Amino acid sequence: YARAEAANPMRAPKALHEMRRAASSSPEPGFPAVVFDTYLRFFQQVVAFRRGHPVLRSRTHLSHTDYVGSGFPDMSWHGTEAWKPDWSESSRALAFMLCGEHAKNGTQRDNHVYVAMNTYWDSLWFHPPQLPPGMNWHIAINTAMPSPEDIWEIGHEPQLGDQTSIMLGSRSTVVLVGR
């Protein structure tokens, strides 16, 4: 019972506030309240991002096929170059794109979502797939940036300046939305 109660998401906000209060009132050095607030804001925005994008909440397995005629598969793999994933043991970069036309098995429209992950110890250039005419990539999440520029509220994401490439900092993840 205790484990199920601790995992209850309805209890999470109360537990988080209790942790923040303990962090800010403790005379001993530990997890500073300002750092806690930064992480809390980031993860609240991640949850909002997931809730705001139905393409991230499919009840079926992705098939890597274009079953709605969008010109893109529901899910596609990429490396630092679009459409060229590097599956070798030495690779330290991987990306994928979820086509928003396939949200909820094609019953809803959503933004395209591109996730690029750089686990290399140096920065790497990534080249996301070209979007259909009239659509642009926007930066939703960039873990290499300091708060509050690490994550943006849905609808307020800045447009990617160069639509053909983005540099990922060392050991970072970037999430782009195409709309």
Coordinates of N, CA, C and O in Angstrom, one line a residue:
Y1 N 0.8 -1.2 0.0 CA 0.0 0.0 0.0 C 0.9 1.3 0.0 O 0.6 2.2 -0.7
A2 N 1.9 1.3 0.8 CA 2.8 2.5 0.9 C 3.4 2.8 -0.4 O 3.5 3.9 -0.8
R3 N 3.9 1.7 -1.1 CA 4.5 1.9 -2.4 C 3.5 2.5 -3.4 O 3.8 3.4 -4.2
A4 N 2.3 2.0 -3.5 CA 1.3 2.5 -4.4 C 0.9 3.9 -4.0 O 0.7 4.8 -4.9
E5 N 0.8 4.2 -2.8 CA 0.5 5.6 -2.3 C 1.6 6.6 -2.7 O 1.3 7.7 -3.1
A6 N 2.9 6.2 -2.6 CA 4.0 7.0 -2.9 C 4.0 7.3 -4.4 O 4.5 8.3 -4.9
A7 N 3.6 6.3 -5.2 CA 3.6 6.5 -6.7 C 2.4 7.2 -7.2 O 2.3 7.5 -8.4
N8 N 1.4 7.5 -6.4 CA 0.2 8.2 -6.7 C 0.6 9.6 -7.3 O 1.1 10.5 -6.5
P9 N 0.3 9.9 -8.5 CA 0.6 11.2 -9.1 C -0.1 12.4 -8.4 O 0.3 13.5 -8.4
M10 N -1.3 12.1 -7.8 CA -2.0 13.2 -7.1 C -1.3 13.6 -5.9 O -1.5 14.7 -5.4
R11 N -0.4 12.8 -5.3 CA 0.3 13.2 -4.1 C 1.6 13.9 -4.5 O 2.2 14.5 -3.6
A12 N 2.0 13.8 -5.7 CA 3.3 14.4 -6.1 C 3.4 15.9 -5.8 O 4.4 16.3 -5.3
P13 N 2.5 16.7 -6.2 CA 2.6 18.1 -5.9 C 2.8 18.4 -4.4 O 3.7 19.2 -4.1
K14 N 2.1 17.7 -3.6 CA 2.3 18.0 -2.1 C 3.7 17.5 -1.7 O 4.4 18.2 -1.0
A15 N 4.2 16.4 -2.2 CA 5.5 15.9 -1.9 C 6.6 16.9 -2.4 O 7.6 17.1 -1.7
L16 N 6.4 17.4 -3.6 CA 7.4 18.3 -4.1 C 7.4 19.6 -3.3 O 8.5 20.1 -3.1
H17 N 6.3 20.1 -2.9 CA 6.3 21.3 -2.1 C 6.9 21.1 -0.7 O 7.6 22.0 -0.2
E18 N 6.7 19.9 -0.2 CA 7.3 19.6 1.1 C 8.9 19.5 1.0 O 9.6 19.9 1.8
M19 N 9.3 18.9 -0.2 CA 10.8 18.8 -0.4 C 11.4 20.2 -0.6 O 12.4 20.5 -0.1
R20 N 10.7 21.1 -1.3 CA 11.2 22.5 -1.5 C 11.2 23.2 -0.2 O 12.2 23.9 0.1
R21 N 10.2 23.1 0.6 CA 10.2 23.7 2.0 C 11.4 23.2 2.8 O 12.1 24.0 3.4
A22 N 11.6 21.9 2.8 CA 12.7 21.4 3.5 C 14.1 21.9 3.0 O 15.0 22.2 3.8
A23 N 14.2 22.0 1.7 CA 15.4 22.5 1.1 C 15.7 23.9 1.4 O 16.8 24.3 1.7
S24 N 14.7 24.7 1.5 CA 14.9 26.2 1.7 C 15.0 26.5 3.2 O 15.6 27.5 3.5
S25 N 14.5 25.6 4.1 CA 14.6 25.9 5.5 C 15.7 25.2 6.2 O 16.0 25.4 7.4
S26 N 16.4 24.3 5.5 CA 17.5 23.6 6.1 C 18.8 24.4 6.3 O 19.2 25.1 5.4
P27 N 19.3 24.5 7.6 CA 20.5 25.2 7.8 C 21.8 24.5 7.3 O 22.8 25.1 7.1
E28 N 21.6 23.2 7.0 CA 22.8 22.5 6.5 C 22.9 22.6 5.0 O 21.8 22.8 4.3
P29 N 24.1 22.6 4.4 CA 24.2 22.7 3.0 C 23.6 21.4 2.3 O 23.7 20.3 2.9
G30 N 23.0 21.6 1.3 CA 22.3 20.5 0.6 C 21.8 21.0 -0.8 O 22.5 21.7 -1.5
F31 N 20.6 20.6 -1.1 CA 20.1 21.0 -2.4 C 19.4 22.3 -2.3 O 18.4 22.5 -1.7
P32 N 20.1 23.4 -2.8 CA 19.5 24.7 -2.7 C 18.1 24.9 -3.3 O 17.8 24.3 -4.3
A33 N 17.3 25.7 -2.7 CA 15.9 25.9 -3.1 C 15.9 26.4 -4.5 O 15.0 26.0 -5.3
V34 N 16.8 27.3 -4.9 CA 16.8 27.9 -6.3 C 17.1 26.8 -7.3 O 16.5 26.8 -8.4
V35 N 17.9 25.8 -7.0 CA 18.2 24.7 -7.9 C 17.0 23.8 -8.0 O 16.6 23.4 -9.1
F36 N 16.3 23.6 -6.9 CA 15.1 22.8 -6.9 C 14.1 23.4 -7.7 O 13.4 22.8 -8.5
D37 N 13.9 24.8 -7.6 CA 12.9 25.5 -8.4 C 13.2 25.4 -9.9 O 12.2 25.3 -10.7
T38 N 14.4 25.4 -10.2 CA 14.8 25.3 -11.7 C 14.5 23.9 -12.2 O 13.9 23.8 -13.3
Y39 N 14.8 22.9 -11.5 CA 14.4 21.5 -11.9 C 12.9 21.3 -11.9 O 12.4 20.7 -12.8
L40 N 12.2 21.9 -10.9 CA 10.8 21.7 -10.9 C 10.1 22.4 -12.1 O 9.3 21.8 -12.7
R41 N 10.6 23.6 -12.4 CA 10.0 24.3 -13.6 C 10.3 23.5 -14.8 O 9.4 23.3 -15.7
F42 N 11.5 23.0 -15.0 CA 11.8 22.2 -16.2 C 10.9 21.0 -16.4 O 10.3 20.8 -17.4
F43 N 10.8 20.2 -15.3 CA 10.0 19.0 -15.4 C 8.5 19.3 -15.5 O 7.8 18.5 -16.2
Q44 N 8.0 20.4 -14.9 CA 6.6 20.8 -15.1 C 6.4 21.1 -16.6 O 5.4 20.7 -17.2
Q45 N 7.4 21.8 -17.2 CA 7.2 22.1 -18.6 C 7.3 20.9 -19.5 O 6.7 20.8 -20.6
V46 N 8.2 19.9 -19.1 CA 8.3 18.6 -19.9 C 6.9 17.9 -19.9 O 6.4 17.4 -20.9
V47 N 6.3 17.9 -18.7 CA 5.0 17.2 -18.6 C 4.0 18.0 -19.4 O 3.2 17.4 -20.2
A48 N 4.0 19.3 -19.4 CA 3.1 20.1 -20.2 C 3.3 19.8 -21.7 O 2.4 19.8 -22.5
F49 N 4.6 19.7 -22.1 CA 4.9 19.4 -23.5 C 4.3 18.1 -23.9 O 3.7 18.0 -25.0
R50 N 4.5 17.1 -23.1 CA 4.0 15.8 -23.4 C 2.4 15.8 -23.5 O 1.8 15.2 -24.5
R51 N 1.8 16.5 -22.6 CA 0.3 16.6 -22.6 C -0.2 17.4 -23.8 O -1.2 17.1 -24.3
G52 N 0.6 18.3 -24.3 CA 0.2 19.2 -25.4 C 0.5 18.7 -26.7 O 0.1 19.3 -27.7
H53 N 1.1 17.5 -26.8 CA 1.4 16.9 -28.1 C 0.9 15.5 -28.2 O 1.6 14.5 -27.8
P54 N -0.3 15.3 -28.8 CA -0.8 13.9 -29.0 C 0.1 13.0 -29.7 O 0.0 11.8 -29.5
V55 N 1.0 13.5 -30.6 CA 1.9 12.6 -31.3 C 2.8 11.8 -30.3 O 3.3 10.7 -30.7
L56 N 3.0 12.3 -29.1 CA 3.8 11.6 -28.1 C 3.0 10.6 -27.3 O 3.6 10.0 -26.4
R57 N 1.7 10.5 -27.5 CA 0.9 9.7 -26.7 C 0.1 8.6 -27.5 O -1.1 8.5 -27.3
S58 N 0.8 7.9 -28.3 CA 0.1 6.9 -29.1 C -0.1 5.6 -28.3 O 0.7 5.2 -27.5
R59 N -1.3 5.0 -28.5 CA -1.6 3.7 -27.8 C -1.1 2.5 -28.7 O -1.3 1.4 -28.2
T60 N -0.6 2.8 -29.9 CA -0.2 1.7 -30.7 C 1.3 1.9 -31.0 O 1.9 2.9 -30.8
H61 N 2.0 0.8 -31.4 CA 3.4 0.8 -31.7 C 3.6 1.6 -33.0 O 2.8 1.5 -34.0
L62 N 4.6 2.4 -33.1 CA 5.0 3.1 -34.3 C 5.5 2.1 -35.3 O 6.2 1.1 -35.0
S63 N 5.2 2.3 -36.6 CA 5.5 1.3 -37.6 C 6.5 1.7 -38.6 O 6.8 0.9 -39.5
H64 N 7.0 3.0 -38.6 CA 7.9 3.5 -39.6 C 7.3 3.4 -41.0 O 8.0 3.2 -41.9
T65 N 6.0 3.7 -41.1 CA 5.4 3.7 -42.3 C 4.5 5.0 -42.4 O 4.1 5.5 -41.4
D66 N 4.2 5.4 -43.6 CA 3.3 6.5 -43.8 C 1.9 6.0 -44.2 O 1.6 5.8 -45.4
Y67 N 1.1 5.7 -43.2 CA -0.2 5.2 -43.4 C -1.3 6.2 -43.6 O -2.5 5.9 -43.8
V68 N -0.9 7.5 -43.6 CA -1.9 8.6 -43.8 C -1.6 9.4 -45.0 O -2.4 10.4 -45.3
G69 N -0.6 9.1 -45.7 CA -0.2 9.8 -47.0 C 0.4 11.2 -46.7 O 0.2 12.1 -47.5
S70 N 1.1 11.4 -45.6 CA 1.7 12.7 -45.3 C 3.0 13.0 -46.0 O 3.5 14.1 -46.0
G71 N 3.6 11.9 -46.5 CA 5.0 12.1 -47.1 C 6.1 11.7 -46.1 O 7.2 11.7 -46.5
F72 N 5.7 11.5 -44.9 CA 6.6 11.1 -43.8 C 6.1 9.8 -43.1 O 4.9 9.7 -42.9
P73 N 7.0 9.0 -42.7 CA 6.5 7.8 -41.8 C 6.1 8.4 -40.5 O 6.5 9.5 -40.1
D74 N 5.3 7.6 -39.7 CA 4.9 8.0 -38.4 C 6.1 8.3 -37.5 O 6.1 9.2 -36.7
M75 N 7.2 7.5 -37.7 CA 8.4 7.7 -36.9 C 9.6 7.4 -37.8 O 9.5 6.4 -38.6
S76 N 10.6 8.2 -37.7 CA 11.8 8.0 -38.6 C 13.0 8.2 -37.7 O 13.0 9.1 -36.8
W77 N 14.1 7.4 -38.0 CA 15.4 7.5 -37.3 C 16.3 8.4 -38.2 O 16.3 8.3 -39.4
H78 N 17.2 9.1 -37.4 CA 18.2 10.0 -38.1 C 19.5 10.0 -37.3 O 19.4 9.6 -36.1
G79 N 20.5 10.4 -37.9 CA 21.8 10.6 -37.2 C 22.1 12.1 -37.2 O 21.1 12.9 -37.1
T80 N 23.3 12.5 -37.3 CA 23.6 13.9 -37.4 C 23.1 14.4 -38.8 O 22.8 15.6 -38.9
E81 N 22.9 13.5 -39.7 CA 22.3 13.8 -41.0 C 20.9 13.3 -41.1 O 20.7 12.1 -40.6
A82 N 20.0 14.0 -41.6 CA 18.6 13.5 -41.8 C 18.6 12.2 -42.6 O 19.3 12.1 -43.6
W83 N 17.8 11.3 -42.1 CA 17.5 10.0 -42.8 C 18.7 9.0 -42.8 O 18.7 8.0 -43.4
K84 N 19.8 9.4 -42.0 CA 21.0 8.5 -42.0 C 21.4 8.2 -40.5 O 22.4 8.7 -40.0
P85 N 20.6 7.3 -39.8 CA 21.1 7.0 -38.5 C 22.3 6.2 -38.5 O 22.6 5.4 -39.4
D86 N 23.2 6.4 -37.5 CA 24.4 5.7 -37.4 C 24.3 4.7 -36.3 O 24.2 5.0 -35.1
W87 N 24.1 3.4 -36.6 CA 23.9 2.3 -35.6 C 25.2 1.7 -35.2 O 25.1 0.7 -34.5
S88 N 26.3 2.2 -35.5 CA 27.6 1.6 -35.1 C 27.8 1.8 -33.6 O 27.2 2.6 -32.9
E89 N 28.7 0.9 -33.1 CA 29.0 0.9 -31.6 C 29.7 2.2 -31.2 O 29.5 2.6 -30.1
S90 N 30.4 2.9 -32.1 CA 31.1 4.1 -31.8 C 30.2 5.4 -31.9 O 30.7 6.4 -31.5
S91 N 29.0 5.2 -32.4 CA 28.2 6.4 -32.6 C 27.8 7.0 -31.2 O 27.4 6.3 -30.3
R92 N 27.8 8.3 -31.2 CA 27.4 9.0 -30.0 C 26.3 10.0 -30.3 O 26.0 11.0 -29.5
A93 N 25.6 9.8 -31.4 CA 24.5 10.7 -31.8 C 23.4 10.0 -32.4 O 23.6 9.0 -33.2
L94 N 22.2 10.3 -32.1 CA 21.0 9.7 -32.6 C 19.8 10.7 -32.5 O 19.7 11.5 -31.6
A95 N 18.9 10.6 -33.5 CA 17.8 11.5 -33.6 C 16.6 10.7 -34.1 O 16.8 9.7 -34.8
F96 N 15.4 11.2 -33.8 CA 14.2 10.6 -34.4 C 13.2 11.7 -34.6 O 13.2 12.7 -34.0
M97 N 12.2 11.4 -35.5 CA 11.2 12.4 -35.8 C 9.8 11.7 -35.7 O 9.7 10.6 -36.2
L98 N 8.9 12.3 -35.0 CA 7.5 11.8 -35.0 C 6.7 12.8 -35.9 O 6.7 14.0 -35.7
C99 N 6.0 12.2 -36.9 CA 5.2 13.0 -37.8 C 3.9 13.3 -37.2 O 3.1 12.4 -36.8
G100 N 3.6 14.6 -37.0 CA 2.4 15.1 -36.4 C 1.1 14.7 -37.1 O 0.0 14.6 -36.5
E101 N 1.2 14.4 -38.4 CA 0.0 13.9 -39.2 C -0.5 12.6 -38.7 O -1.6 12.2 -39.0
H102 N 0.4 11.8 -38.0 CA 0.1 10.5 -37.6 C -0.4 10.4 -36.1 O -0.6 9.4 -35.6
A103 N -0.6 11.6 -35.5 CA -1.0 11.6 -34.1 C -2.3 10.9 -33.9 O -3.3 11.0 -34.7
K104 N -2.3 10.1 -32.9 CA -3.5 9.3 -32.6 C -4.0 8.5 -33.8 O -5.2 8.5 -34.2
N105 N -3.0 7.8 -34.4 CA -3.3 6.9 -35.6 C -3.9 7.7 -36.7 O -4.7 7.2 -37.5
G106 N -3.5 9.0 -36.9 CA -4.0 9.8 -38.0 C -5.3 10.5 -37.7 O -5.8 11.1 -38.6
T107 N -5.9 10.4 -36.5 CA -7.2 11.0 -36.3 C -7.0 12.4 -35.7 O -8.0 13.1 -35.7
Q108 N -5.8 12.8 -35.4 CA -5.6 14.2 -34.9 C -4.3 14.7 -35.6 O -3.5 14.0 -36.0
R109 N -4.3 16.1 -35.8 CA -3.1 16.7 -36.3 C -2.3 17.3 -35.2 O -2.9 17.8 -34.2
D110 N -1.0 17.2 -35.3 CA -0.1 17.8 -34.3 C 1.1 18.3 -35.0 O 1.3 18.1 -36.2
N111 N 2.0 18.9 -34.3 CA 3.3 19.3 -34.8 C 4.1 18.1 -35.0 O 3.9 17.1 -34.4
H112 N 5.1 18.2 -35.9 CA 6.1 17.2 -36.1 C 7.0 17.4 -34.9 O 7.3 18.6 -34.4
V113 N 7.6 16.4 -34.3 CA 8.5 16.5 -33.2 C 9.8 15.8 -33.5 O 9.8 14.6 -33.9
Y114 N 10.9 16.5 -33.4 CA 12.2 16.0 -33.8 C 13.1 16.0 -32.5 O 13.2 17.1 -31.8
V115 N 13.6 14.9 -32.1 CA 14.4 14.8 -30.9 C 15.8 14.4 -31.3 O 16.0 13.3 -31.9
A116 N 16.8 15.2 -31.0 CA 18.2 14.9 -31.3 C 19.0 14.8 -30.0 O 18.9 15.6 -29.1
M117 N 19.8 13.7 -29.9 CA 20.5 13.4 -28.6 C 22.0 13.3 -29.0 O 22.4 12.5 -29.8
N118 N 22.8 14.1 -28.3 CA 24.3 14.1 -28.5 C 24.9 13.6 -27.2 O 24.9 14.3 -26.2
T119 N 25.4 12.4 -27.2 CA 26.1 11.9 -26.0 C 27.6 12.0 -26.1 O 28.3 11.5 -25.2
Y120 N 28.1 12.7 -27.1 CA 29.5 12.9 -27.3 C 30.0 14.0 -26.4 O 29.2 14.9 -26.0
W121 N 31.3 14.0 -26.1 CA 31.8 15.0 -25.1 C 32.1 16.3 -25.8 O 32.6 17.3 -25.2
D122 N 31.8 16.5 -27.1 CA 32.0 17.7 -27.8 C 30.7 18.1 -28.5 O 29.8 17.2 -28.7
S123 N 30.6 19.3 -29.0 CA 29.4 19.7 -29.7 C 29.3 19.0 -31.1 O 30.4 18.8 -31.7
L124 N 28.1 18.8 -31.6 CA 27.9 18.2 -32.9 C 26.8 19.0 -33.6 O 25.8 19.4 -33.0
W125 N 27.0 19.1 -34.9 CA 26.0 19.7 -35.8 C 25.0 18.6 -36.2 O 25.4 17.5 -36.6
F126 N 23.7 18.9 -36.1 CA 22.6 18.0 -36.5 C 21.9 18.7 -37.6 O 21.7 19.9 -37.6
H127 N 21.4 17.9 -38.6 CA 20.6 18.4 -39.7 C 19.3 17.7 -39.7 O 19.2 16.6 -40.2
P128 N 18.2 18.4 -39.2 CA 16.9 17.8 -39.2 C 16.3 17.6 -40.6 O 16.7 18.3 -41.5
P129 N 15.3 16.8 -40.7 CA 14.7 16.6 -42.0 C 14.0 17.9 -42.4 O 13.6 18.7 -41.6
Q130 N 13.9 18.1 -43.7 CA 13.3 19.3 -44.3 C 11.8 19.1 -44.1 O 11.2 18.0 -44.4
L131 N 11.1 20.1 -43.6 CA 9.7 20.1 -43.4 C 8.9 20.5 -44.7 O 9.5 21.1 -45.6
P132 N 7.7 20.1 -44.8 CA 6.9 20.5 -45.9 C 6.8 22.1 -46.0 O 7.0 22.8 -45.0
P133 N 6.6 22.6 -47.2 CA 6.5 24.0 -47.4 C 5.5 24.7 -46.4 O 4.4 24.1 -46.2
G134 N 5.9 25.8 -45.9 CA 5.0 26.5 -45.0 C 5.2 26.2 -43.5 O 4.7 26.8 -42.6
M135 N 6.0 25.1 -43.3 CA 6.3 24.7 -41.9 C 7.8 25.1 -41.5 O 8.6 25.1 -42.4
N136 N 8.0 25.4 -40.3 CA 9.3 25.7 -39.8 C 9.6 25.0 -38.5 O 8.7 24.7 -37.7
W137 N 10.9 24.7 -38.2 CA 11.3 24.1 -37.0 C 11.4 25.2 -35.9 O 11.8 26.3 -36.2
H138 N 10.9 24.9 -34.7 CA 11.0 25.8 -33.5 C 11.7 25.0 -32.4 O 11.5 23.8 -32.2
I139 N 12.5 25.7 -31.6 CA 13.2 25.0 -30.5 C 12.3 25.0 -29.3 O 12.0 26.0 -28.6
A140 N 11.9 23.7 -28.9 CA 11.1 23.5 -27.7 C 11.9 23.3 -26.5 O 11.7 23.8 -25.4
I141 N 13.0 22.4 -26.6 CA 13.8 22.1 -25.5 C 15.3 22.1 -26.0 O 15.6 21.5 -27.1
N142 N 16.2 22.6 -25.2 CA 17.6 22.5 -25.5 C 18.3 22.4 -24.1 O 18.5 23.4 -23.4
T143 N 18.7 21.2 -23.7 CA 19.2 21.0 -22.4 C 20.6 21.6 -22.2 O 21.1 21.7 -21.1
A144 N 21.2 22.1 -23.3 CA 22.6 22.8 -23.2 C 22.4 24.2 -22.7 O 23.4 24.8 -22.4
M145 N 21.2 24.7 -22.8 CA 21.0 26.2 -22.5 C 20.7 26.3 -21.0 O 20.1 25.4 -20.4
P146 N 21.0 27.5 -20.4 CA 20.7 27.7 -19.0 C 19.2 28.0 -18.9 O 18.5 28.4 -19.9
S147 N 18.7 27.8 -17.7 CA 17.3 28.2 -17.4 C 17.1 29.7 -17.5 O 18.0 30.4 -17.1
P148 N 16.1 30.2 -18.0 CA 14.8 29.6 -18.5 C 14.8 29.3 -20.0 O 13.8 29.0 -20.6
E149 N 16.0 29.4 -20.7 CA 16.0 29.1 -22.1 C 16.2 27.6 -22.5 O 16.3 27.3 -23.6
D150 N 16.1 26.8 -21.5 CA 16.3 25.3 -21.7 C 15.0 24.7 -22.2 O 15.0 23.7 -22.9
I151 N 13.9 25.3 -21.9 CA 12.6 24.8 -22.3 C 11.6 26.0 -22.5 O 11.6 26.9 -21.7
W152 N 10.8 25.9 -23.5 CA 9.8 27.0 -23.8 C 8.4 26.5 -23.7 O 8.1 25.3 -24.0
E153 N 7.5 27.4 -23.3 CA 6.1 27.0 -23.3 C 5.6 26.7 -24.7 O 6.0 27.3 -25.6
I154 N 4.6 25.8 -24.7 CA 4.0 25.5 -26.0 C 3.4 26.7 -26.7 O 2.7 27.5 -26.0
G155 N 3.8 26.9 -27.9 CA 3.3 28.1 -28.7 C 4.2 29.3 -28.6 O 4.0 30.2 -29.3
H156 N 5.2 29.2 -27.7 CA 6.2 30.3 -27.5 C 7.6 29.9 -27.9 O 8.5 30.7 -27.6
E157 N 7.7 28.8 -28.6 CA 9.1 28.3 -28.9 C 9.7 29.2 -30.0 O 9.0 29.6 -31.0
P158 N 10.9 29.6 -29.8 CA 11.6 30.5 -30.9 C 11.8 29.7 -32.1 O 12.2 28.5 -32.1
Q159 N 11.7 30.3 -33.3 CA 12.0 29.6 -34.5 C 13.5 29.4 -34.7 O 14.3 30.3 -34.3
L160 N 13.8 28.2 -35.2 CA 15.2 27.9 -35.5 C 15.7 28.8 -36.6 O 15.1 28.9 -37.6
G161 N 16.8 29.5 -36.3 CA 17.3 30.5 -37.3 C 17.7 29.9 -38.6 O 17.3 30.3 -39.7
D162 N 18.5 28.8 -38.6 CA 18.9 28.1 -39.8 C 18.1 26.8 -39.8 O 18.3 25.9 -39.0
Q163 N 17.1 26.7 -40.7 CA 16.2 25.6 -40.7 C 16.9 24.3 -41.2 O 16.3 23.2 -41.1
T164 N 18.2 24.3 -41.6 CA 18.8 23.1 -42.1 C 19.8 22.5 -41.0 O 20.2 21.4 -41.3
S165 N 20.1 23.2 -39.9 CA 21.0 22.6 -39.0 C 20.9 23.3 -37.6 O 20.4 24.4 -37.5
I166 N 21.4 22.5 -36.6 CA 21.4 23.1 -35.2 C 22.6 22.4 -34.6 O 22.8 21.2 -34.7
M167 N 23.4 23.2 -33.8 CA 24.5 22.6 -33.0 C 24.0 22.2 -31.7 O 23.4 23.0 -31.0
L168 N 24.3 20.9 -31.3 CA 23.9 20.4 -30.0 C 25.2 20.5 -29.2 O 26.2 20.0 -29.6
G169 N 25.1 21.0 -28.0 CA 26.2 21.0 -27.0 C 26.5 19.6 -26.6 O 25.8 18.7 -26.8
S170 N 27.7 19.5 -26.0 CA 28.1 18.2 -25.5 C 27.1 17.6 -24.5 O 26.5 18.3 -23.7
R171 N 26.8 16.3 -24.7 CA 25.9 15.6 -23.8 C 24.6 16.3 -23.6 O 24.2 16.6 -22.4
S172 N 24.0 16.7 -24.7 CA 22.7 17.4 -24.6 C 21.6 16.8 -25.5 O 21.9 16.0 -26.4
T173 N 20.4 17.3 -25.3 CA 19.3 16.9 -26.1 C 18.5 18.1 -26.5 O 18.4 19.1 -25.8
V174 N 18.1 18.1 -27.8 CA 17.3 19.2 -28.3 C 16.0 18.6 -28.9 O 16.0 17.5 -29.5
V175 N 14.9 19.2 -28.6 CA 13.6 18.9 -29.1 C 13.1 20.0 -30.0 O 13.0 21.2 -29.5
L176 N 12.8 19.7 -31.2 CA 12.3 20.7 -32.2 C 10.8 20.4 -32.5 O 10.5 19.2 -32.5
V177 N 10.0 21.4 -32.7 CA 8.7 21.2 -33.1 C 8.5 21.8 -34.5 O 9.0 23.0 -34.7
G178 N 7.9 21.1 -35.4 CA 7.7 21.6 -36.8 C 6.2 22.0 -36.9 O 5.4 21.2 -36.7
R179 N 6.0 23.3 -37.2 CA 4.6 23.7 -37.4 C 4.6 24.8 -38.5 O 5.6 25.4 -38.8

